[in-house]
mmCIF file of C-alpha atoms in Angstrom:
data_model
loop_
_atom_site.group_PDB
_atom_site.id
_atom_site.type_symbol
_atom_site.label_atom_id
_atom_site.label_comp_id
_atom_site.label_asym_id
_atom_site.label_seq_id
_atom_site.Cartn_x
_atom_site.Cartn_y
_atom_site.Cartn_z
ATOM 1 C CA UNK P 1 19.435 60.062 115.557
ATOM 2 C CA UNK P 2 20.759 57.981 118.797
ATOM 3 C CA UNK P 3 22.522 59.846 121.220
ATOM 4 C CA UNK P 4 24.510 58.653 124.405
ATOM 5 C CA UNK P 5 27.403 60.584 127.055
ATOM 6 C CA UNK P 6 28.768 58.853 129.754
ATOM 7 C CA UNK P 7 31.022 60.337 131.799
ATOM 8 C CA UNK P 8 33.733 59.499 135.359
ATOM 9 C CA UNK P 9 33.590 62.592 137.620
ATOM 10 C CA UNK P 10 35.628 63.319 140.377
ATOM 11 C CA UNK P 11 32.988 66.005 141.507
ATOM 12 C CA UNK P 12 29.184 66.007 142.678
ATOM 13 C CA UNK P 13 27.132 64.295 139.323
ATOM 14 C CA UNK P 14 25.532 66.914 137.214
ATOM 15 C CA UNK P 15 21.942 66.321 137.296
ATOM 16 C CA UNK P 16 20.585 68.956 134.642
ATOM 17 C CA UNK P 17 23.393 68.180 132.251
ATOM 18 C CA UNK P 18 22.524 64.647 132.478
ATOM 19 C CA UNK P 19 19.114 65.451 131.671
ATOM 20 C CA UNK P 20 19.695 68.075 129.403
ATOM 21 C CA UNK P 21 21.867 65.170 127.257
ATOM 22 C CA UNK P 22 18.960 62.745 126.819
ATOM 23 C CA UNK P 23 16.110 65.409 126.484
ATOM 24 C CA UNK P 24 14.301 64.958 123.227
ATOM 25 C CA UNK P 25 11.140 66.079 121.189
ATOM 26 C CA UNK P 26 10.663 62.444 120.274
ATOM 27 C CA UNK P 27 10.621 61.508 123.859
ATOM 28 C CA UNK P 28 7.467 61.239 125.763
ATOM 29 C CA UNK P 29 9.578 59.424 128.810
ATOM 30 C CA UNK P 30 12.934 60.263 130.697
ATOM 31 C CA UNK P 31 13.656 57.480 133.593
ATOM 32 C CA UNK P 32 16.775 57.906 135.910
ATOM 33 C CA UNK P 33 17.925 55.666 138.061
ATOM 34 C CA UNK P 34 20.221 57.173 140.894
ATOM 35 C CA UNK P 35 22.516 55.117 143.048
ATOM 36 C CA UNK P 36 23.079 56.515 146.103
ATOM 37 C CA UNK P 37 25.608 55.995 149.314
ATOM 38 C CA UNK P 38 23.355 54.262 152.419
ATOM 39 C CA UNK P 39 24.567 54.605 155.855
ATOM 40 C CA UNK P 40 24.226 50.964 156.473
ATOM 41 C CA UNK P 41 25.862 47.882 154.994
ATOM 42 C CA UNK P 42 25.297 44.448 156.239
ATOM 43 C CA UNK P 43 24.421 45.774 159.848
ATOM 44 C CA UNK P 44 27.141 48.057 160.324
ATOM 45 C CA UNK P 45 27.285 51.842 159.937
ATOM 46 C CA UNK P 46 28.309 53.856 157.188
ATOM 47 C CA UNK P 47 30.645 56.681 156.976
ATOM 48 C CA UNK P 48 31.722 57.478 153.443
ATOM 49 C CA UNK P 49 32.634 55.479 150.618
ATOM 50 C CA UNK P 50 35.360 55.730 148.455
ATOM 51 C CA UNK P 51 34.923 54.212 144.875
ATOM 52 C CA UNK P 52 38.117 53.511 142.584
ATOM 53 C CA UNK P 53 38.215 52.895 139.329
ATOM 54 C CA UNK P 54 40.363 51.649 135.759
ATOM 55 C CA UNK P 55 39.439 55.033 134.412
ATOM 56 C CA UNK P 56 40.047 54.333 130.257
ATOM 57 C CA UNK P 57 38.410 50.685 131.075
ATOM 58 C CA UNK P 58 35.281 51.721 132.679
ATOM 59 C CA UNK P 59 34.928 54.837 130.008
ATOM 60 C CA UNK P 60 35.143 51.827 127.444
ATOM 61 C CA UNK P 61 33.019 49.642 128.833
ATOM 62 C CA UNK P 62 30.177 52.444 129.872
ATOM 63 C CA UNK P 63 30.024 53.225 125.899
ATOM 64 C CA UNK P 64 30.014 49.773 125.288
ATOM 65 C CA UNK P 65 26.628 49.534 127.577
ATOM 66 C CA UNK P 66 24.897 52.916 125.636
ATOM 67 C CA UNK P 67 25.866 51.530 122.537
ATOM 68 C CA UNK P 68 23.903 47.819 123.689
ATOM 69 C CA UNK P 69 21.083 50.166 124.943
ATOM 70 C CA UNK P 70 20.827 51.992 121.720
ATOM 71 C CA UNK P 71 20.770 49.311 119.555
ATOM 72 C CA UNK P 72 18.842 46.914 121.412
ATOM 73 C CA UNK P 73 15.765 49.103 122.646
ATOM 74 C CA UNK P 74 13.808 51.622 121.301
ATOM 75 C CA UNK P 75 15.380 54.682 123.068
ATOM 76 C CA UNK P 76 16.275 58.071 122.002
ATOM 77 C CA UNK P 77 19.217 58.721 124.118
ATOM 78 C CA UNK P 78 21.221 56.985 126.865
ATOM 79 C CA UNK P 79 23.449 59.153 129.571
ATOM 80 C CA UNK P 80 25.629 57.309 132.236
ATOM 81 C CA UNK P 81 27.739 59.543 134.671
ATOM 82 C CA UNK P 82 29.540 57.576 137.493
ATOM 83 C CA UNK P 83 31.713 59.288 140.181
ATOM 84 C CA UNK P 84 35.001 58.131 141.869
ATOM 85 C CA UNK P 85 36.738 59.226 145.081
ATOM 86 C CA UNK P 86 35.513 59.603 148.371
ATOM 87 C CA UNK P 87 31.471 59.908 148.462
ATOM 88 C CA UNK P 88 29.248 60.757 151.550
ATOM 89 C CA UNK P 89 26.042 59.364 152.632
ATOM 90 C CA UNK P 90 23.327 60.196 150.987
ATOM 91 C CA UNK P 91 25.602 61.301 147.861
ATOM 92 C CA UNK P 92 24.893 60.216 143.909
ATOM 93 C CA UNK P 93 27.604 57.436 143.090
ATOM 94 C CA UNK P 94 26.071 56.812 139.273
ATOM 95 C CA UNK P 95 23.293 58.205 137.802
ATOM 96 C CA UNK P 96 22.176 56.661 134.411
ATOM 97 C CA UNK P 97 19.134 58.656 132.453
ATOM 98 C CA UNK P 98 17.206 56.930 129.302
ATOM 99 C CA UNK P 99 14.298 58.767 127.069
ATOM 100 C CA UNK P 100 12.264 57.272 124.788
ATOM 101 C CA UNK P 101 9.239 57.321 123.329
ATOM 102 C CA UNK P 102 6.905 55.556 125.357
ATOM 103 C CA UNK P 103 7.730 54.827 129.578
ATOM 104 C CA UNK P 104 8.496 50.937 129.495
ATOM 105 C CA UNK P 105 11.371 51.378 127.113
ATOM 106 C CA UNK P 106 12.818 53.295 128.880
ATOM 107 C CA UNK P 107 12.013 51.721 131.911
ATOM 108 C CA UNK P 108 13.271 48.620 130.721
ATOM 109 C CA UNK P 109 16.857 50.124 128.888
ATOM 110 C CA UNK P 110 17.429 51.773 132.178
ATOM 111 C CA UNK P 111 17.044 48.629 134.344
ATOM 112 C CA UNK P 112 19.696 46.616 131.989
ATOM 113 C CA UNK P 113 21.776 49.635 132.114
ATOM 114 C CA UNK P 114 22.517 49.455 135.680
ATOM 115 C CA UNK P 115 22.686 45.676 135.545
ATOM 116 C CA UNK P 116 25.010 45.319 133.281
ATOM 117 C CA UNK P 117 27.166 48.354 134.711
ATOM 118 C CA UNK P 118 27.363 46.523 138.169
ATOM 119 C CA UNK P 119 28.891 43.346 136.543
ATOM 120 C CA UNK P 120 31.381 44.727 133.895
ATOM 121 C CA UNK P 121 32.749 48.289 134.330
ATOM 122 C CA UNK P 122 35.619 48.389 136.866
ATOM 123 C CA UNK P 123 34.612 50.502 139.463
ATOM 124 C CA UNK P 124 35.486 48.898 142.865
ATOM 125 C CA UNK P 125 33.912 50.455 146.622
ATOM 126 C CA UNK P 126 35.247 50.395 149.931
ATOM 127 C CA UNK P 127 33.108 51.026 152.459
ATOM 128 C CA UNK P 128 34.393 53.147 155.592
ATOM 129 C CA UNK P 129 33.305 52.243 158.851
ATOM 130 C CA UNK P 130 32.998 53.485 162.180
ATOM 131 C CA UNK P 131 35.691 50.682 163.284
ATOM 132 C CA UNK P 132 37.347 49.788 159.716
ATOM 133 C CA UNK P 133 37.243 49.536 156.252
ATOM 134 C CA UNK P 134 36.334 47.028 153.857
ATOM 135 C CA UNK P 135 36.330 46.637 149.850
ATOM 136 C CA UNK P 136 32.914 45.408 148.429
ATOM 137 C CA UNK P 137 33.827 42.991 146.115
ATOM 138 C CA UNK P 138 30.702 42.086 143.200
ATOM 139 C CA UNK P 139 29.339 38.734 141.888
ATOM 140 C CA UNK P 140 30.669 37.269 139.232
ATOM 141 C CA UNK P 141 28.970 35.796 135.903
ATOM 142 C CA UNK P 142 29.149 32.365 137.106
ATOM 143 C CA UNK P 143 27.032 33.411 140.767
ATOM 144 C CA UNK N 1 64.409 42.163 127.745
ATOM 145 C CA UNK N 2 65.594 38.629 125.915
ATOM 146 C CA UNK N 3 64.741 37.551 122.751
ATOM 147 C CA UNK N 4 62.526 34.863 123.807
ATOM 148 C CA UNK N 5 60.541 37.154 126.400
ATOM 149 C CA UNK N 6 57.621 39.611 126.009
ATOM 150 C CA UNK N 7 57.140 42.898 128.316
ATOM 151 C CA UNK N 8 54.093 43.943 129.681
ATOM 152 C CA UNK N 9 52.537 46.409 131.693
ATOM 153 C CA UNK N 10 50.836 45.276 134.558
ATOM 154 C CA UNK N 11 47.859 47.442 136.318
ATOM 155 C CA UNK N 12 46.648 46.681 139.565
ATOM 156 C CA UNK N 13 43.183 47.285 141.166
ATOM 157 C CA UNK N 14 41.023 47.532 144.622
ATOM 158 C CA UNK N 15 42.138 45.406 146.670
ATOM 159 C CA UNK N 16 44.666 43.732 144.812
ATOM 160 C CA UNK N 17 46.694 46.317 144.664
ATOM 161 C CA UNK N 18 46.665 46.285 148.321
ATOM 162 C CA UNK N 19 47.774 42.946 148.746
ATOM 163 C CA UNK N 20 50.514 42.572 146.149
ATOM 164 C CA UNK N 21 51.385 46.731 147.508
ATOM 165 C CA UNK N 22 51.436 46.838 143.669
ATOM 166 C CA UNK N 23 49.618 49.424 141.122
ATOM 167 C CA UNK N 24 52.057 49.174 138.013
ATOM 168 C CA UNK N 25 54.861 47.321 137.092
ATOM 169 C CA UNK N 26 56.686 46.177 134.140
ATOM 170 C CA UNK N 27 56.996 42.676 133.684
ATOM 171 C CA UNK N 28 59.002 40.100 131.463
ATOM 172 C CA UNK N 29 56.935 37.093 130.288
ATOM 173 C CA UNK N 30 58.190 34.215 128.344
ATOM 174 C CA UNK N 31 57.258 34.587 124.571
ATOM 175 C CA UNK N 32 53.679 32.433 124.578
ATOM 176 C CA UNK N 33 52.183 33.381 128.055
ATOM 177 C CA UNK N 34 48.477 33.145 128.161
ATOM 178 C CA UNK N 35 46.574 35.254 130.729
ATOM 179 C CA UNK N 36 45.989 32.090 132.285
ATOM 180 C CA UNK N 37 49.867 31.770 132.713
ATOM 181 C CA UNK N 38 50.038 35.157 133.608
ATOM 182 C CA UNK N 39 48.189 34.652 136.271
ATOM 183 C CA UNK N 40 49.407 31.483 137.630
ATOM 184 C CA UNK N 41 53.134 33.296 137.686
ATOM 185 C CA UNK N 42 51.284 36.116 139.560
ATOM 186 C CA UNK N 43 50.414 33.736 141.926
ATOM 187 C CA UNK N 44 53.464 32.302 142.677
ATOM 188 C CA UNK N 45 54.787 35.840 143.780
ATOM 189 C CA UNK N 46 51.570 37.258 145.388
ATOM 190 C CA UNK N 47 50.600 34.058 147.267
ATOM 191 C CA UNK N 48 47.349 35.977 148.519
ATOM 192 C CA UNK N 49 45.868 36.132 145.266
ATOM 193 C CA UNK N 50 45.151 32.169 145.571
ATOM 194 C CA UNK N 51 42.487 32.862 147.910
ATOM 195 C CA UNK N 52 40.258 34.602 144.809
ATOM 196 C CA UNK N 53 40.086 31.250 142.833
ATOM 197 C CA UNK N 54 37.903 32.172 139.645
ATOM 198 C CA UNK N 55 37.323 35.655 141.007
ATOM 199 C CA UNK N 56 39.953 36.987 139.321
ATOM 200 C CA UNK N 57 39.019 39.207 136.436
ATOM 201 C CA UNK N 58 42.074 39.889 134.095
ATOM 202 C CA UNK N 59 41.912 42.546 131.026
ATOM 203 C CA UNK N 60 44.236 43.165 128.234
ATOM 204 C CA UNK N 61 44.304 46.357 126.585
ATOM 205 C CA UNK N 62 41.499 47.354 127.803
ATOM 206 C CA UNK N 63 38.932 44.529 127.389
ATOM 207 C CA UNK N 64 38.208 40.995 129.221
ATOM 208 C CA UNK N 65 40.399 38.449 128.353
ATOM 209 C CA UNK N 66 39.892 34.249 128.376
ATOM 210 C CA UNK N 67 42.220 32.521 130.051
ATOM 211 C CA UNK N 68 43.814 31.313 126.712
ATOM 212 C CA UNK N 69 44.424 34.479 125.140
ATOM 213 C CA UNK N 70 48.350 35.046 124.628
ATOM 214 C CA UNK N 71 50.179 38.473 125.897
ATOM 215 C CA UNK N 72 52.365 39.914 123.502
ATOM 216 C CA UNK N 73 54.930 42.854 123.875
ATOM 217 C CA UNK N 74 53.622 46.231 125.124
ATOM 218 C CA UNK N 75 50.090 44.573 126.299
ATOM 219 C CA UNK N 76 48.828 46.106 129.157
ATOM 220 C CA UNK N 77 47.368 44.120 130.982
ATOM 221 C CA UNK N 78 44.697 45.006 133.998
ATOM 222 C CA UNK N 79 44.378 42.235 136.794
ATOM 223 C CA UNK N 80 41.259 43.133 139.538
ATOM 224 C CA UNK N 81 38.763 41.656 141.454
ATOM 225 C CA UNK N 82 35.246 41.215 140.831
ATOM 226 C CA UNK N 83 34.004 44.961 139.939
ATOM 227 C CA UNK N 84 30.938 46.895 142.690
ATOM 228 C CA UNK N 85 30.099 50.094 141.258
ATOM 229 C CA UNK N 86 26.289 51.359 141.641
ATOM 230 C CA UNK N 87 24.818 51.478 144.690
ATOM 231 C CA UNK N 88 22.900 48.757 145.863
#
């Protein structure tokens, strides 16, 4: 049985939940990666972010990336929880958990995960600083 | 709405709903506009969306469009830059 939940939040990403989805008796290996806010971007200083998003569009298009990490590696379960809204330093933006049987499945389904989740779902940043703000604007397929 | 037009719904993101001041509207299309049509029309009223050449990303209900794709009544249609979730 495969298994995914991905999830926008407005509020703080919830870690055990996330974990708790993917858990598994045929799963040896849990990776997470966790994206977190830095206090530094291109040499200037961080205050918060704010990430914005096409809410039903990004929902879509994170189901569409468990469903390509389900079928394509040998994983038991796939959870990807992105926030929105204003986001401190040091605060989880997306946090994307794979089991599977052996580690460098998982590994592996985790890394194309996040990959693929930076180039397609709509989820823009803009990054606050001390003396302005600025959206982040990402690469696109042809870069 | 004439006969020979089609009425979408247009969502804007990031920063281009900042520089159109835009984050919905309706809008009347002639019957055949592509999404590359659509966005050359966009252009023409939102002259600051010629400075993101190709990086213009345009959906229609919901899912990337080509440039050829046609619009058709009641499409919605989402127009956005180049997408940055994560954390880097």
């Amino acid at each position: 049985m495969s298994r995914s939940l991905c999830e926008l939040t407005e509020t703080p990403i919830d870690r055990s939940r996330l974990l708790k989805s993917v858990r598994d008796p045929a799963a040896g290996a849990v990776v997470v990666f966790d994206g977190v806010v830095r206090n530094q971007a291109g040499g200037r200083s961080v205050r918060y972010l704010e990430y914005h998003c096409y809410p039903e569009m990004a929902l879509l298009e994170m189901r569409k990336i468990a469903h390509s990490v389900l079928r394509d590696f040998p994983v038991v379960a796939v959870a990807i929880i992105h926030r929105t809204g204003r986001l401190e330093i040091g605060e989880s933006s997306v946090q994307i958990a794979v089991s599977s049987a052996h580690r460098a499945d998982a590994f592996r389904a985790c890394l194309f995960a996040i990959d693929t989740l930076k180039r397609a779902v709509p989820i823009w940043k803009k990054e606050h600083y001390l003396d302005g703000e600025c959206w982040i604007e990402g690469a696109t397929n042809d870069e | 709405m004439s006969d020979d037009h089609v009425r979408i719904q247009l969502r804007l993101f990031a920063s281009f709903s900042e520089l159109t001041g835009q984050r919905e509207l309706e809008l009347d299309v002639p019957q055949g506009t592509t999404v590359g049509g659509l966005r050359h029309i966009l252009e023409q009223q939102y002259p600051a969306l010629r400075a993101y050449g190709n990086h213009v990303l345009i959906a229609v209900n919901y899912d990337y469009a080509d440039a050829g794709r046609e619009l058709h009544s009641g499409d919605e249609v989402g127009i956005f830059p180049p997408v940055s979730g994560g954390s880097f």
